[in-house]
Coordinates of C-alpha atoms in Angstrom, one line a residue:
Chain A
M1 CA 70.1 -100.1 16.5
T2 CA 70.2 -96.7 16.6
A3 CA 67.1 -96.5 18.9
S4 CA 68.8 -96.0 22.2
D5 CA 72.4 -95.8 23.9
A6 CA 71.5 -99.3 24.9
S7 CA 71.3 -100.7 22.2
L8 CA 74.1 -98.4 20.2
R9 CA 76.6 -99.4 23.1
R10 CA 75.5 -102.9 22.7
F11 CA 76.2 -103.1 18.5
L12 CA 79.6 -100.6 19.1
H13 CA 81.2 -102.5 21.8
G14 CA 80.2 -105.5 20.1
L15 CA 82.4 -104.8 17.2
P16 CA 86.0 -107.1 17.0
G17 CA 88.3 -105.6 19.2
V18 CA 91.5 -104.2 17.6
D19 CA 95.1 -106.1 18.0
Q20 CA 97.1 -103.1 19.1
V21 CA 100.2 -104.9 18.2
G22 CA 99.0 -106.8 15.4
C23 CA 97.8 -103.4 14.0
E24 CA 100.6 -101.5 14.5
A25 CA 103.2 -104.2 12.8
R26 CA 100.7 -104.0 10.3
A27 CA 101.4 -100.3 9.7
A28 CA 105.2 -100.5 10.0
G29 CA 105.0 -103.0 7.7
L30 CA 103.4 -101.0 5.2
G31 CA 105.5 -98.3 5.7
T32 CA 108.6 -100.2 4.5
R33 CA 107.6 -100.7 0.6
S34 CA 109.9 -98.8 -1.7
I35 CA 108.1 -97.0 -4.2
K36 CA 110.0 -95.8 -6.9
T37 CA 110.7 -93.7 -10.6
T38 CA 107.7 -93.9 -12.2
A39 CA 104.9 -95.4 -9.3
K40 CA 106.5 -92.4 -7.1
A41 CA 105.8 -89.9 -9.6
Q42 CA 102.3 -91.1 -9.9
A43 CA 102.3 -90.9 -6.1
L44 CA 103.6 -87.9 -5.5
D45 CA 100.9 -86.3 -8.1
L46 CA 97.9 -88.1 -6.4
A47 CA 98.8 -86.7 -3.1
I48 CA 99.1 -83.5 -4.3
R49 CA 95.8 -84.0 -5.8
M50 CA 94.3 -85.0 -2.6
V51 CA 95.7 -82.3 -0.3
D52 CA 93.5 -80.3 1.5
L53 CA 95.3 -77.2 2.3
T54 CA 94.9 -75.7 5.6
T55 CA 95.2 -73.2 7.7
L56 CA 93.4 -72.9 10.9
E57 CA 95.1 -70.4 12.8
G58 CA 93.9 -67.7 15.3
M59 CA 96.2 -65.2 13.0
D60 CA 94.6 -66.1 9.6
T61 CA 93.9 -62.8 7.1
P62 CA 92.0 -62.4 4.3
G63 CA 95.3 -61.9 2.8
K64 CA 97.3 -65.1 4.0
V65 CA 94.0 -67.5 2.9
R66 CA 93.8 -65.8 -1.0
A67 CA 97.3 -66.7 -0.9
L68 CA 96.6 -70.3 -0.1
A69 CA 93.9 -70.3 -2.5
S70 CA 96.3 -69.1 -5.4
K71 CA 98.4 -72.0 -4.1
A72 CA 96.0 -74.5 -4.0
M73 CA 95.2 -73.8 -7.5
R74 CA 99.2 -73.6 -9.2
P75 CA 101.1 -75.5 -6.3
D76 CA 103.9 -75.3 -8.7
P77 CA 103.7 -72.0 -10.9
A78 CA 106.7 -72.7 -12.3
D79 CA 105.4 -76.4 -13.6
P80 CA 101.6 -76.4 -15.5
T81 CA 101.8 -80.3 -15.2
C82 CA 101.7 -80.1 -11.3
P83 CA 97.9 -80.8 -10.6
A84 CA 96.2 -78.5 -8.2
A85 CA 95.3 -79.4 -4.5
A86 CA 91.8 -80.8 -3.5
A87 CA 90.2 -78.3 -1.4
V88 CA 91.1 -75.1 0.8
C89 CA 90.2 -76.0 4.4
V90 CA 89.4 -72.5 6.1
Y91 CA 87.8 -71.6 9.8
P92 CA 84.2 -70.6 9.1
D93 CA 84.5 -66.6 8.8
M94 CA 87.3 -67.3 5.5
V95 CA 85.2 -69.8 3.4
A96 CA 83.7 -66.6 1.3
T97 CA 86.9 -65.1 1.0
A98 CA 88.6 -68.6 -0.1
K99 CA 85.4 -69.2 -2.3
D100 CA 85.6 -65.5 -3.8
A101 CA 89.2 -66.4 -4.7
L102 CA 89.2 -69.9 -6.0
G103 CA 86.6 -69.4 -8.5
D104 CA 85.3 -71.9 -10.5
S105 CA 88.7 -73.6 -10.7
G106 CA 87.3 -76.9 -9.1
V107 CA 89.4 -76.4 -5.9
H108 CA 86.5 -77.2 -3.4
V109 CA 86.6 -74.8 -0.1
A110 CA 86.1 -76.9 3.6
A111 CA 85.2 -75.5 6.5
V112 CA 85.7 -76.4 10.2
A113 CA 82.6 -76.3 11.7
T114 CA 81.2 -76.7 15.4
A115 CA 83.2 -75.1 17.8
F116 CA 86.6 -76.9 16.7
P117 CA 88.9 -77.9 17.7
S118 CA 87.1 -78.7 20.9
G119 CA 83.6 -79.4 19.8
R120 CA 82.6 -77.2 23.4
A121 CA 79.7 -75.9 22.7
A122 CA 75.6 -76.0 22.7
L123 CA 74.3 -78.0 19.7
D124 CA 72.4 -74.9 18.7
I125 CA 75.2 -73.2 18.3
K126 CA 77.1 -76.1 16.4
L127 CA 74.2 -76.0 14.1
A128 CA 74.5 -71.9 13.6
D129 CA 78.4 -72.3 12.6
T130 CA 77.7 -75.1 10.0
R131 CA 74.9 -72.8 8.7
D132 CA 76.5 -70.2 8.3
A133 CA 79.6 -71.9 6.5
V134 CA 77.6 -73.8 4.2
E135 CA 75.8 -70.6 3.4
A136 CA 79.1 -68.9 2.9
G137 CA 79.3 -71.6 0.1
A138 CA 81.8 -74.3 2.0
D139 CA 81.7 -77.3 -0.6
E140 CA 82.8 -79.1 2.5
I141 CA 81.9 -79.5 6.3
D142 CA 84.5 -80.9 9.2
M143 CA 82.5 -80.9 12.1
V144 CA 84.6 -82.6 15.5
I145 CA 82.9 -84.8 17.5
D146 CA 81.9 -84.2 21.2
R147 CA 84.5 -86.3 22.3
G148 CA 83.3 -85.8 26.1
A149 CA 80.4 -87.3 25.5
F150 CA 82.0 -90.3 23.5
L151 CA 84.1 -91.5 26.1
T152 CA 81.2 -91.1 28.8
G153 CA 79.6 -93.7 26.6
R154 CA 76.4 -91.5 25.6
Y155 CA 76.9 -92.6 22.0
L156 CA 73.5 -92.0 21.1
Q157 CA 74.4 -88.1 21.8
V158 CA 77.1 -88.1 19.3
F159 CA 75.1 -89.9 16.7
E160 CA 72.4 -87.9 17.0
E161 CA 74.4 -84.9 17.0
I162 CA 76.1 -86.3 13.6
V163 CA 73.3 -86.4 12.1
A164 CA 71.6 -82.7 13.3
V165 CA 74.7 -81.2 11.7
R166 CA 74.2 -83.7 8.4
E167 CA 71.1 -81.8 7.8
A168 CA 72.2 -78.4 8.4
C169 CA 74.7 -79.2 5.6
A170 CA 71.9 -79.1 3.2
R171 CA 71.5 -76.7 0.9
P172 CA 67.9 -74.9 -0.1
D173 CA 68.6 -76.4 -3.9
G174 CA 68.2 -79.9 -2.3
T175 CA 72.4 -80.6 -2.6
A176 CA 74.5 -80.9 0.2
A177 CA 78.0 -80.0 1.9
H178 CA 80.0 -82.9 2.3
L179 CA 80.7 -83.7 5.8
K180 CA 83.6 -84.9 7.1
V181 CA 83.8 -86.4 10.8
I182 CA 87.0 -85.4 13.0
F183 CA 87.4 -87.7 15.9
E184 CA 90.4 -85.7 17.5
T185 CA 91.4 -89.8 17.3
G186 CA 94.6 -88.2 19.9
E187 CA 91.9 -88.2 22.5
L188 CA 90.0 -91.3 22.2
Q189 CA 93.0 -93.3 23.9
T190 CA 92.0 -96.5 22.4
Y191 CA 91.8 -98.3 18.9
D192 CA 88.8 -99.8 19.8
N193 CA 87.3 -96.2 20.5
V194 CA 88.4 -95.4 16.8
R195 CA 86.8 -98.6 15.4
R196 CA 83.4 -97.3 17.4
A197 CA 83.7 -93.6 16.7
S198 CA 84.5 -95.0 12.6
W199 CA 81.4 -97.2 13.1
L200 CA 79.2 -94.6 14.7
A201 CA 80.2 -91.7 12.1
M202 CA 79.5 -94.1 8.9
M203 CA 75.8 -94.9 10.9
A204 CA 75.0 -91.2 10.9
G205 CA 75.5 -90.5 7.6
G206 CA 79.4 -89.0 7.2
D207 CA 80.6 -88.8 3.8
F208 CA 84.2 -88.8 5.4
I209 CA 85.6 -90.0 8.7
K210 CA 88.6 -87.3 9.8
T211 CA 91.6 -88.4 11.9
S212 CA 92.5 -85.6 13.8
T213 CA 92.3 -81.6 14.1
G214 CA 96.0 -81.2 14.2
K215 CA 95.6 -79.5 17.2
V216 CA 96.2 -82.5 19.7
Q217 CA 99.2 -84.4 19.2
P218 CA 99.3 -87.3 18.5
A219 CA 97.0 -86.9 15.3
A220 CA 97.2 -88.5 12.2
T221 CA 99.1 -91.8 12.8
L222 CA 99.5 -94.7 10.2
P223 CA 98.1 -97.5 12.8
V224 CA 95.1 -94.8 13.5
T225 CA 93.9 -94.6 9.9
L226 CA 94.7 -98.5 9.3
V227 CA 91.8 -99.0 11.8
M228 CA 89.8 -96.2 10.0
L229 CA 90.5 -97.9 6.6
E230 CA 89.3 -101.1 7.7
A231 CA 86.3 -100.1 9.1
V232 CA 85.3 -97.9 5.8
R233 CA 86.1 -101.3 3.9
D234 CA 83.7 -103.2 6.3
F235 CA 81.1 -100.3 6.3
R236 CA 80.8 -101.0 2.7
A237 CA 81.0 -104.9 2.5
Q238 CA 77.4 -104.5 5.0
T239 CA 75.9 -101.4 3.4
G240 CA 77.2 -100.7 0.2
R241 CA 77.8 -97.4 0.8
M242 CA 81.4 -95.8 0.2
V243 CA 82.7 -93.3 2.9
G244 CA 85.9 -91.1 2.3
V245 CA 88.8 -91.2 5.1
K246 CA 91.0 -88.3 6.0
P247 CA 94.3 -88.5 7.9
A248 CA 95.3 -85.0 9.2
G249 CA 97.7 -83.4 11.1
G250 CA 101.2 -84.3 11.2
I251 CA 102.0 -85.6 8.2
R252 CA 104.6 -83.5 6.9
T253 CA 107.1 -85.6 4.6
A254 CA 106.3 -87.1 0.9
K255 CA 107.6 -90.4 1.7
D256 CA 104.8 -90.2 5.0
A257 CA 102.4 -89.5 2.1
I258 CA 103.3 -92.0 -0.2
K259 CA 103.1 -94.5 3.0
Y260 CA 99.4 -93.7 3.5
L261 CA 99.2 -94.6 0.0
V262 CA 100.7 -98.0 -0.2
M263 CA 97.9 -98.2 2.9
V264 CA 95.0 -97.2 1.3
N265 CA 96.1 -99.7 -1.5
E266 CA 96.4 -102.5 0.3
V267 CA 93.7 -102.5 2.9
V268 CA 90.8 -100.9 1.0
G269 CA 91.7 -101.4 -2.7
Q270 CA 91.9 -99.1 -5.8
D271 CA 88.9 -97.5 -5.4
W272 CA 90.0 -95.3 -2.4
L273 CA 92.8 -93.9 -4.4
D274 CA 91.2 -90.6 -5.4
P275 CA 90.7 -87.6 -4.4
D276 CA 87.2 -88.2 -4.1
W277 CA 87.6 -90.9 -1.2
F278 CA 90.8 -90.1 0.3
R279 CA 92.5 -87.0 1.2
F280 CA 95.4 -85.7 3.4
G281 CA 94.9 -82.8 5.8
A282 CA 98.0 -80.6 5.8
S283 CA 99.9 -77.4 5.2
T284 CA 103.7 -77.9 5.3
L285 CA 103.5 -81.3 3.7
L286 CA 102.1 -80.0 -0.1
N287 CA 106.0 -78.1 -0.4
D288 CA 107.9 -81.4 0.4
L289 CA 105.3 -83.0 -2.3
L290 CA 106.8 -80.2 -4.4
M291 CA 110.7 -80.5 -3.8
Q292 CA 110.1 -84.2 -4.1
R293 CA 108.2 -83.3 -7.4
T294 CA 110.8 -81.3 -8.7
K295 CA 114.1 -83.6 -7.8
M296 CA 112.1 -86.2 -10.3
T297 CA 111.7 -83.9 -13.2
T298 CA 115.0 -81.9 -12.7
G299 CA 117.1 -84.9 -11.4
R300 CA 118.4 -82.3 -8.6
Y301 CA 117.9 -82.2 -5.1
S302 CA 115.2 -78.5 -4.6
G303 CA 115.2 -76.8 -1.7
P304 CA 112.8 -75.1 0.4
D305 CA 113.7 -71.5 -0.9
Y306 CA 111.7 -71.9 -3.9
F307 CA 108.5 -72.9 -2.8
T308 CA 106.2 -70.3 -1.0
L309 CA 105.9 -70.5 2.8
D310 CA 102.4 -70.6 4.2
Chain B
M1 CA 136.9 -119.4 38.5
S2 CA 137.2 -121.8 35.5
P3 CA 140.8 -123.0 35.3
T4 CA 141.2 -121.2 31.9
T5 CA 140.5 -117.9 31.3
P6 CA 138.3 -117.5 28.2
A7 CA 139.8 -114.7 26.0
R8 CA 138.3 -111.3 26.1
A9 CA 136.4 -110.6 23.0
S10 CA 137.4 -107.9 21.1
V11 CA 135.6 -104.6 20.8
R12 CA 135.4 -103.3 17.3
K13 CA 134.5 -99.4 16.5
T14 CA 132.2 -99.5 13.7
W15 CA 133.1 -96.2 12.0
K16 CA 129.9 -94.4 10.7
L17 CA 128.9 -91.1 9.4
Y18 CA 128.5 -87.9 11.8
I19 CA 125.0 -86.4 10.9
G20 CA 122.5 -84.0 12.4
G21 CA 124.6 -84.5 15.7
A22 CA 124.4 -88.8 15.4
F23 CA 126.5 -91.1 14.2
P24 CA 124.0 -92.9 11.6
R25 CA 125.3 -95.7 9.2
S26 CA 125.1 -94.7 5.8
E27 CA 121.6 -95.1 4.6
S28 CA 123.1 -97.3 1.3
G29 CA 124.2 -100.3 4.1
Y30 CA 127.8 -100.3 2.3
S31 CA 131.4 -99.8 3.5
Y32 CA 134.7 -99.6 2.4
V33 CA 138.2 -100.4 3.4
V34 CA 140.5 -98.3 4.8
N35 CA 143.9 -99.5 4.9
D36 CA 146.8 -97.2 6.6
A37 CA 149.7 -95.3 5.1
K38 CA 151.8 -98.6 4.7
G39 CA 148.7 -100.6 3.1
Q40 CA 147.7 -102.7 5.8
F41 CA 143.9 -102.8 6.5
V42 CA 143.0 -100.7 9.4
A43 CA 139.0 -100.5 9.5
N44 CA 135.6 -100.5 7.1
A45 CA 134.5 -97.0 6.7
A46 CA 130.8 -96.4 6.0
M47 CA 130.2 -95.7 2.3
A48 CA 128.4 -92.3 2.2
S49 CA 125.4 -92.8 -0.7
R50 CA 123.6 -89.5 -2.3
K51 CA 121.0 -89.6 0.4
D52 CA 123.2 -89.6 3.1
A53 CA 123.9 -86.3 1.3
R54 CA 120.5 -85.6 1.2
D55 CA 120.1 -86.1 4.9
A56 CA 123.3 -84.2 5.5
V57 CA 122.4 -80.9 3.8
Q58 CA 118.7 -81.3 5.7
A59 CA 120.7 -81.3 9.3
A60 CA 122.8 -78.6 8.0
R61 CA 119.6 -76.8 7.0
K62 CA 117.9 -77.0 10.0
A63 CA 120.8 -75.8 12.5
F64 CA 121.9 -72.4 10.2
G65 CA 119.2 -70.4 11.8
G66 CA 120.1 -71.3 15.3
W67 CA 124.1 -71.3 15.0
S68 CA 123.9 -68.2 12.3
S69 CA 121.9 -66.3 15.1
K70 CA 124.3 -67.1 18.2
T71 CA 127.1 -64.1 19.2
A72 CA 130.4 -64.0 17.5
Y73 CA 131.2 -64.4 21.4
N74 CA 129.4 -67.5 22.0
R75 CA 130.2 -68.9 18.3
A76 CA 134.0 -68.1 19.7
Q77 CA 133.7 -70.2 22.7
I78 CA 132.9 -73.4 21.0
L79 CA 135.0 -73.7 18.6
Y80 CA 137.7 -72.7 22.0
R81 CA 135.7 -75.4 23.8
V82 CA 136.4 -77.9 20.9
A83 CA 140.2 -76.8 20.8
E84 CA 140.1 -77.7 24.8
V85 CA 138.2 -81.4 23.9
M86 CA 140.8 -82.4 21.3
E87 CA 143.8 -81.1 23.2
D88 CA 142.1 -83.4 25.7
R89 CA 142.2 -86.3 23.6
R90 CA 145.4 -84.9 21.9
P91 CA 146.8 -89.2 22.4
Q92 CA 144.0 -90.7 20.1
F93 CA 144.5 -88.0 17.7
L94 CA 148.1 -88.9 17.2
D95 CA 147.7 -92.2 16.7
A96 CA 144.9 -91.2 14.0
V97 CA 147.2 -89.2 11.8
R98 CA 151.0 -91.1 12.5
Q99 CA 148.4 -94.1 11.6
S100 CA 146.6 -92.8 8.3
E101 CA 149.4 -90.3 7.0
G102 CA 152.4 -92.5 7.7
L103 CA 153.8 -89.6 10.0
G104 CA 156.5 -90.4 12.3
S105 CA 155.8 -89.0 15.9
R106 CA 157.7 -85.8 16.2
Q107 CA 156.0 -84.7 12.6
A108 CA 152.6 -86.1 14.2
T109 CA 153.2 -84.4 17.2
Q110 CA 153.5 -81.4 14.9
V111 CA 150.4 -81.9 13.0
V112 CA 148.1 -82.4 16.3
D113 CA 149.6 -79.2 17.8
D114 CA 148.7 -77.2 14.4
A115 CA 144.9 -78.9 14.4
V116 CA 144.5 -77.5 17.6
D117 CA 146.2 -73.7 17.2
R118 CA 144.2 -73.2 14.3
L119 CA 141.3 -73.9 16.3
V120 CA 142.2 -71.6 18.5
W121 CA 143.1 -69.1 16.0
Y122 CA 140.1 -68.8 13.8
A123 CA 138.0 -69.2 17.4
G124 CA 139.5 -65.6 17.7
W125 CA 138.2 -64.3 14.3
A126 CA 134.8 -64.6 15.7
D127 CA 134.2 -61.5 16.8
K128 CA 137.0 -59.9 15.0
I129 CA 136.4 -60.7 11.5
T130 CA 133.2 -58.4 11.3
Q131 CA 135.9 -55.0 12.3
V132 CA 137.9 -56.3 9.5
V133 CA 135.5 -56.7 6.5
G134 CA 132.9 -54.9 7.6
S135 CA 133.0 -50.8 7.2
A136 CA 130.9 -47.6 7.4
N137 CA 130.9 -46.3 4.8
P138 CA 130.4 -42.5 3.5
V139 CA 127.3 -41.6 1.7
A140 CA 126.2 -38.6 0.0
G141 CA 123.0 -38.1 2.0
P142 CA 122.0 -37.9 6.2
Y143 CA 122.3 -42.2 6.8
F144 CA 124.8 -44.0 8.2
N145 CA 125.5 -46.5 5.8
L146 CA 127.1 -49.6 7.2
S147 CA 128.1 -52.6 5.6
S148 CA 128.6 -56.0 7.7
P149 CA 128.9 -59.9 6.8
E150 CA 126.9 -62.3 7.4
P151 CA 127.1 -66.2 6.5
T152 CA 126.4 -67.7 3.1
G153 CA 124.2 -70.7 4.7
V154 CA 124.8 -74.5 4.1
V155 CA 128.3 -74.8 3.2
A156 CA 129.4 -78.6 1.1
V157 CA 133.1 -78.5 2.1
V158 CA 134.9 -81.3 0.0
A159 CA 137.7 -81.6 2.5
P160 CA 141.5 -82.6 1.8
Q161 CA 142.7 -85.6 0.6
R162 CA 146.3 -85.9 2.0
S163 CA 146.3 -83.6 5.5
S164 CA 143.6 -85.7 7.2
L165 CA 143.1 -83.8 10.1
L166 CA 145.1 -80.4 9.5
G167 CA 143.9 -79.6 6.5
L168 CA 140.4 -81.0 7.4
V169 CA 140.2 -78.5 11.0
S170 CA 141.9 -75.7 8.3
V171 CA 138.3 -75.6 6.0
V172 CA 136.3 -76.5 8.6
A173 CA 136.8 -73.8 11.2
P174 CA 136.6 -71.0 8.9
A175 CA 133.3 -72.1 7.3
I176 CA 131.6 -72.7 10.6
V177 CA 133.2 -69.5 13.1
T178 CA 131.1 -66.8 10.8
G179 CA 128.1 -68.9 10.9
N180 CA 127.8 -71.0 8.0
T181 CA 126.7 -75.0 8.5
T182 CA 128.4 -77.5 6.7
V183 CA 128.5 -81.0 5.0
V184 CA 131.9 -82.5 4.9
L185 CA 133.5 -84.7 2.5
A186 CA 136.2 -86.0 4.2
S187 CA 139.6 -87.4 2.9
E188 CA 138.6 -91.3 0.9
E189 CA 141.6 -92.9 1.7
R190 CA 142.1 -91.3 5.0
P191 CA 138.4 -90.7 6.9
L192 CA 139.3 -91.6 10.1
P193 CA 140.8 -88.8 11.5
A194 CA 137.4 -87.1 10.3
I195 CA 135.3 -88.8 12.1
T196 CA 137.3 -88.8 15.0
F197 CA 136.8 -85.1 15.1
A198 CA 133.2 -85.4 14.6
E199 CA 133.3 -87.0 18.3
V200 CA 135.2 -84.0 19.5
L201 CA 133.0 -81.9 18.0
A202 CA 129.7 -84.1 19.8
T203 CA 131.1 -83.7 22.6
S204 CA 131.8 -79.7 22.5
D205 CA 128.8 -77.7 22.6
V206 CA 128.8 -77.2 18.5
P207 CA 124.9 -77.9 18.0
G208 CA 124.3 -80.9 16.3
G209 CA 124.3 -80.5 11.9
V210 CA 126.6 -77.7 11.9
V211 CA 129.0 -80.0 10.9
N212 CA 128.1 -83.2 9.2
V213 CA 130.7 -85.6 8.2
L214 CA 130.3 -88.0 5.2
T215 CA 132.9 -90.7 4.2
G216 CA 133.3 -92.4 1.1
P217 CA 134.7 -91.4 -2.4
P218 CA 133.6 -88.0 -3.2
A219 CA 132.5 -88.8 -6.6
A220 CA 129.4 -90.5 -5.0
T221 CA 128.4 -87.4 -3.2
A222 CA 130.2 -84.1 -4.3
P223 CA 127.5 -84.2 -7.5
W224 CA 124.7 -84.2 -5.9
L225 CA 125.9 -81.4 -3.3
A226 CA 127.0 -79.7 -5.9
E227 CA 123.3 -79.6 -7.9
H228 CA 121.6 -79.7 -4.6
M229 CA 119.8 -76.2 -4.5
D230 CA 119.6 -75.6 -1.0
V231 CA 123.1 -75.8 -1.1
N232 CA 124.7 -72.4 -0.9
A233 CA 128.6 -73.0 -1.3
L234 CA 131.0 -75.5 -2.4
D235 CA 134.2 -76.2 -1.2
L236 CA 136.7 -78.0 -3.9
T237 CA 139.9 -77.5 -1.9
G238 CA 140.2 -81.8 -1.8
L239 CA 140.3 -81.8 -5.7
A240 CA 143.7 -80.4 -6.1
G241 CA 144.7 -80.9 -8.9
D242 CA 142.1 -83.3 -10.6
D243 CA 141.1 -80.0 -12.8
E244 CA 138.1 -82.3 -14.8
A245 CA 135.8 -83.2 -11.7
A246 CA 136.4 -79.6 -10.1
A247 CA 135.0 -77.9 -13.7
A248 CA 132.2 -80.5 -13.5
L249 CA 131.2 -79.5 -10.0
E250 CA 131.5 -75.9 -10.5
A251 CA 129.3 -76.4 -13.4
S252 CA 126.6 -78.0 -11.8
A253 CA 127.2 -75.6 -8.5
A254 CA 126.2 -72.5 -11.2
E255 CA 122.4 -73.7 -11.5
N256 CA 122.2 -72.4 -8.2
L257 CA 124.9 -69.4 -8.4
K258 CA 126.0 -71.0 -5.3
R259 CA 129.5 -69.5 -4.2
V260 CA 131.9 -71.8 -5.2
L261 CA 136.0 -71.8 -3.4
R262 CA 137.8 -73.4 -6.6
A263 CA 140.5 -76.1 -6.5
P264 CA 144.0 -75.2 -6.4
A265 CA 146.6 -77.1 -8.5
A266 CA 147.9 -79.1 -5.8
E267 CA 146.7 -79.5 -1.9
P268 CA 148.1 -76.3 0.2
D269 CA 150.7 -76.0 2.6
W270 CA 148.2 -76.5 5.7
E271 CA 151.4 -75.3 7.8
A272 CA 151.5 -71.5 6.6
D273 CA 149.7 -68.8 7.9
P274 CA 146.2 -69.4 6.3
G275 CA 144.8 -65.6 6.6
I276 CA 141.4 -64.7 6.3
D277 CA 140.5 -65.4 2.8
R278 CA 139.0 -68.8 3.7
M279 CA 136.5 -66.8 5.8
T280 CA 135.7 -64.4 3.4
A281 CA 135.1 -67.3 0.6
F282 CA 131.6 -67.9 2.6
L283 CA 130.7 -64.6 3.8
E284 CA 128.1 -62.2 2.0
T285 CA 127.6 -58.7 2.7
K286 CA 124.9 -56.4 4.0
T287 CA 124.3 -53.0 3.9
V288 CA 122.5 -51.1 6.2
W289 CA 121.0 -47.4 5.4
H290 CA 120.0 -45.6 8.6
P291 CA 118.8 -41.8 8.8
I292 CA 121.1 -39.8 10.6
G293 CA 119.6 -37.9 13.5
L294 CA 116.6 -39.5 14.3

């Protein structure tokens, strides 16, 4: 099926279409669940463990990355029971700094590569970008697909690019950096395209599928994540391989994060309720999670003054 | 046309809260009965819950940056504008205070006059308070040493229980004129003038979130505001005479060292000259050292 553009297209366009209204209604419905007390406390801790703490600014400095790394390791310095975040997500040139700051804490370093965020570069440049990041010690690579190629229907090109980047993730010792494939769903126009992109990326060997770069609005939304979760569920049913999902961008409040967790539980089940299979790409989200967590432990509403700005 | 004209369906007002420049219903969905001074039913008012209080604090915090960095001159203009719009809606306020406080028409006129005048009076203070409480301090070195007042931040106000309009204006205006933003718990039994006042604020260039008005029993929301780590000051005027409740709130407020304007023994006479104490209660002093001759 991946032998030619035509066969790939036949397969992707043969996927059942997404009922837009139904999908949005289902996502909205799942968003109304009330999660309180002990369930909420658990959800908050799980969400903190799932955060890929992200800084992707032109003005990033080694100092900022180090500060972010220490925040990822101990999000709430006042409370030793607060779990660490999953990873720190940075540009490739900051990988070494982040790796150095994180040491053997268990917090991963994720690097965005392949001419992030636009993906507008020649393939060998994208591959060199990826290899650089892997060599510098990145545990995870977040690549962007070529949306231009995808939207023109050159699916095979997108597929082969993912395969090539996947190969570039290999380390000399035989292991490989985890590959997350970013679709930039805000540019894919339709849910059908999101479903097609999900299958394409999973077939090409992506370990994670990720909604957005965070540079384009709209970024992650509940319905888009629903479509992607359904895709990883169906993919496991067909092939037995499990693929992770990472909504990124636009998730700012603990309430939103809990809505996503409810959806994961309802759509794909408990197996995915783990930082190895579900992540949040976010920066401001962590502070709100911490504020809610503090509210749960102290009983009083907290304020942003009591947490680090990043 | 039909031979019998049907009676017109009455259009009754839903009294809501005022949070972040919008008029939402209470998150809790509850409302409570508001009676007039004679005990007759007037309306159902929204009963604010702790989550409404939390949302109001969030709105006030969001508005603080913009409001406090406006020039004092601009804040004065906006407060004066509030007075203008209030003057324009005088009949509505007359009815509101007569109904809620049971005043005769001459007394009600006096109250509304005073409320409008109080706004104008405080508006005038916006660009003068710095001269009065700021100072150039002599220091033993080649420095200018200047102290100037800065707003405290988000102020939670328990508004007076008896004086539902003049009292309300007299506690809100001094807090916001210096650049603070507020969450106001209106009089429990007489909340309607506060919501009408909120409608004036909403249409007179006061940015959303600078004043947030909650209605309902203070016991349901005040403790949450007193404990809230993102509230910087607490005005307990509305708890006049209720020493026990006031003491509990003061104790909660101590956790993050909120400034507390303590509850008086009895509700103050709002027609008296207010002085500047209500403004200075919610001001911090910033002192800057600047080398001379550079």
